[in-house]
CSV table of N, CA and C in Angstrom, one decimal:
chain,number,residue,atom,x,y,z
A,970,UNK,N,7.2,-12.0,18.9
A,970,UNK,CA,5.8,-11.9,19.4
A,970,UNK,C,5.8,-11.3,20.7
A,971,UNK,N,5.0,-10.4,20.8
A,971,UNK,CA,4.8,-9.7,22.1
A,971,UNK,C,3.2,-9.4,22.4
A,972,UNK,N,2.8,-9.7,23.6
A,972,UNK,CA,1.4,-9.4,24.0
A,972,UNK,C,1.3,-8.5,25.2
A,973,UNK,N,0.3,-7.8,25.3
A,973,UNK,CA,0.1,-6.9,26.4
A,973,UNK,C,-1.5,-6.8,26.7
A,974,UNK,N,-1.8,-6.8,27.9
A,974,UNK,CA,-3.2,-6.8,28.3
A,974,UNK,C,-3.4,-5.8,29.6
A,975,UNK,N,-4.5,-5.1,29.6
A,975,UNK,CA,-4.7,-4.2,30.7
A,975,UNK,C,-6.2,-4.0,30.9
A,976,UNK,N,-6.6,-3.4,32.1
A,976,UNK,CA,-7.9,-3.1,32.5
A,976,UNK,C,-7.9,-1.7,33.0
A,977,UNK,N,-8.9,-0.8,32.4
A,977,UNK,CA,-9.1,0.5,32.9
A,977,UNK,C,-10.5,0.6,33.6
A,978,UNK,N,-10.4,1.3,34.7
A,978,UNK,CA,-11.7,1.5,35.4
A,978,UNK,C,-12.0,2.9,35.5
A,979,UNK,N,-13.1,3.4,35.0
A,979,UNK,CA,-13.6,4.8,35.1
A,979,UNK,C,-14.1,5.1,36.5
A,980,UNK,N,-13.7,6.3,37.0
A,980,UNK,CA,-14.2,6.7,38.3
A,980,UNK,C,-14.7,8.1,38.3
A,981,UNK,N,-15.4,8.5,39.3
A,981,UNK,CA,-15.8,9.9,39.4
A,981,UNK,C,-16.8,10.3,38.3
A,982,UNK,N,-16.6,11.5,37.8
A,982,UNK,CA,-17.6,12.1,36.8
A,982,UNK,C,-17.5,11.3,35.5
A,983,UNK,N,-16.4,10.7,35.2
A,983,UNK,CA,-16.3,9.9,33.9
A,983,UNK,C,-17.2,8.7,34.0
A,984,UNK,N,-17.2,8.1,35.2
A,984,UNK,CA,-18.1,6.9,35.4
A,984,UNK,C,-19.6,7.2,35.4
A,985,UNK,N,-19.9,8.4,35.7
A,985,UNK,CA,-21.3,8.8,35.8
A,985,UNK,C,-21.8,9.4,34.5
A,986,UNK,N,-21.0,9.5,33.5
A,986,UNK,CA,-21.4,10.1,32.2
A,986,UNK,C,-22.4,9.3,31.5
A,987,UNK,N,-23.5,9.9,30.9
A,987,UNK,CA,-24.5,9.1,30.2
A,987,UNK,C,-24.0,8.3,29.0
A,988,UNK,N,-22.8,8.7,28.4
A,988,UNK,CA,-22.3,8.0,27.2
A,988,UNK,C,-21.5,6.8,27.6
A,989,UNK,N,-21.2,6.6,28.9
A,989,UNK,CA,-20.4,5.4,29.3
A,989,UNK,C,-21.4,4.2,29.4
A,990,UNK,N,-21.0,3.1,28.7
A,990,UNK,CA,-21.7,1.9,28.8
A,990,UNK,C,-21.2,0.9,29.9
A,991,UNK,N,-19.9,0.8,30.0
A,991,UNK,CA,-19.3,-0.1,31.0
A,991,UNK,C,-18.2,0.7,31.7
A,992,UNK,N,-18.2,0.6,33.0
A,992,UNK,CA,-17.2,1.3,33.8
A,992,UNK,C,-15.8,0.6,33.7
A,993,UNK,N,-15.8,-0.7,33.5
A,993,UNK,CA,-14.6,-1.5,33.3
A,993,UNK,C,-14.3,-1.6,31.9
A,994,UNK,N,-13.1,-1.2,31.4
A,994,UNK,CA,-12.8,-1.2,30.0
A,994,UNK,C,-11.4,-2.1,29.8
A,995,UNK,N,-11.6,-3.3,29.4
A,995,UNK,CA,-10.4,-4.1,29.1
A,995,UNK,C,-9.8,-3.7,27.8
A,996,UNK,N,-8.5,-4.0,27.7
A,996,UNK,CA,-7.8,-3.7,26.4
A,996,UNK,C,-6.7,-4.8,26.2
A,997,UNK,N,-6.3,-5.0,24.9
A,997,UNK,CA,-5.3,-5.9,24.7
A,997,UNK,C,-4.6,-5.6,23.4
A,998,UNK,N,-3.3,-6.1,23.2
A,998,UNK,CA,-2.6,-5.8,22.1
A,998,UNK,C,-1.7,-7.0,21.8
A,999,UNK,N,-1.5,-7.4,20.5
A,999,UNK,CA,-0.6,-8.4,20.1
A,999,UNK,C,0.2,-7.9,19.0
A,1000,UNK,N,1.5,-8.0,19.1
A,1000,UNK,CA,2.5,-7.5,18.1
A,1000,UNK,C,3.3,-8.7,17.6
A,1001,UNK,N,3.4,-8.7,16.3
A,1001,UNK,CA,4.3,-9.7,15.6
A,1001,UNK,C,5.3,-9.0,14.8
A,1002,UNK,N,6.5,-9.2,15.0
A,1002,UNK,CA,7.6,-8.6,14.2
A,1002,UNK,C,8.5,-9.6,13.5
A,1003,UNK,N,9.1,-9.2,12.4
A,1003,UNK,CA,10.0,-10.1,11.7
A,1003,UNK,C,11.1,-9.2,11.2
A,1004,UNK,N,12.3,-9.7,11.4
A,1004,UNK,CA,13.5,-9.0,10.8
A,1004,UNK,C,14.2,-9.8,9.8
A,1005,UNK,N,14.6,-9.3,8.6
A,1005,UNK,CA,15.2,-10.0,7.6
A,1005,UNK,C,16.4,-9.2,7.0
């Protein structure tokens, strides 16, 4: 089992874009592996 989390922050022209809802964009991932 492995997990990862991160936060991205838009700056400059990307943050000022009309299609952007939130300037802070959290992300997460959970991986489950099994070997047999």
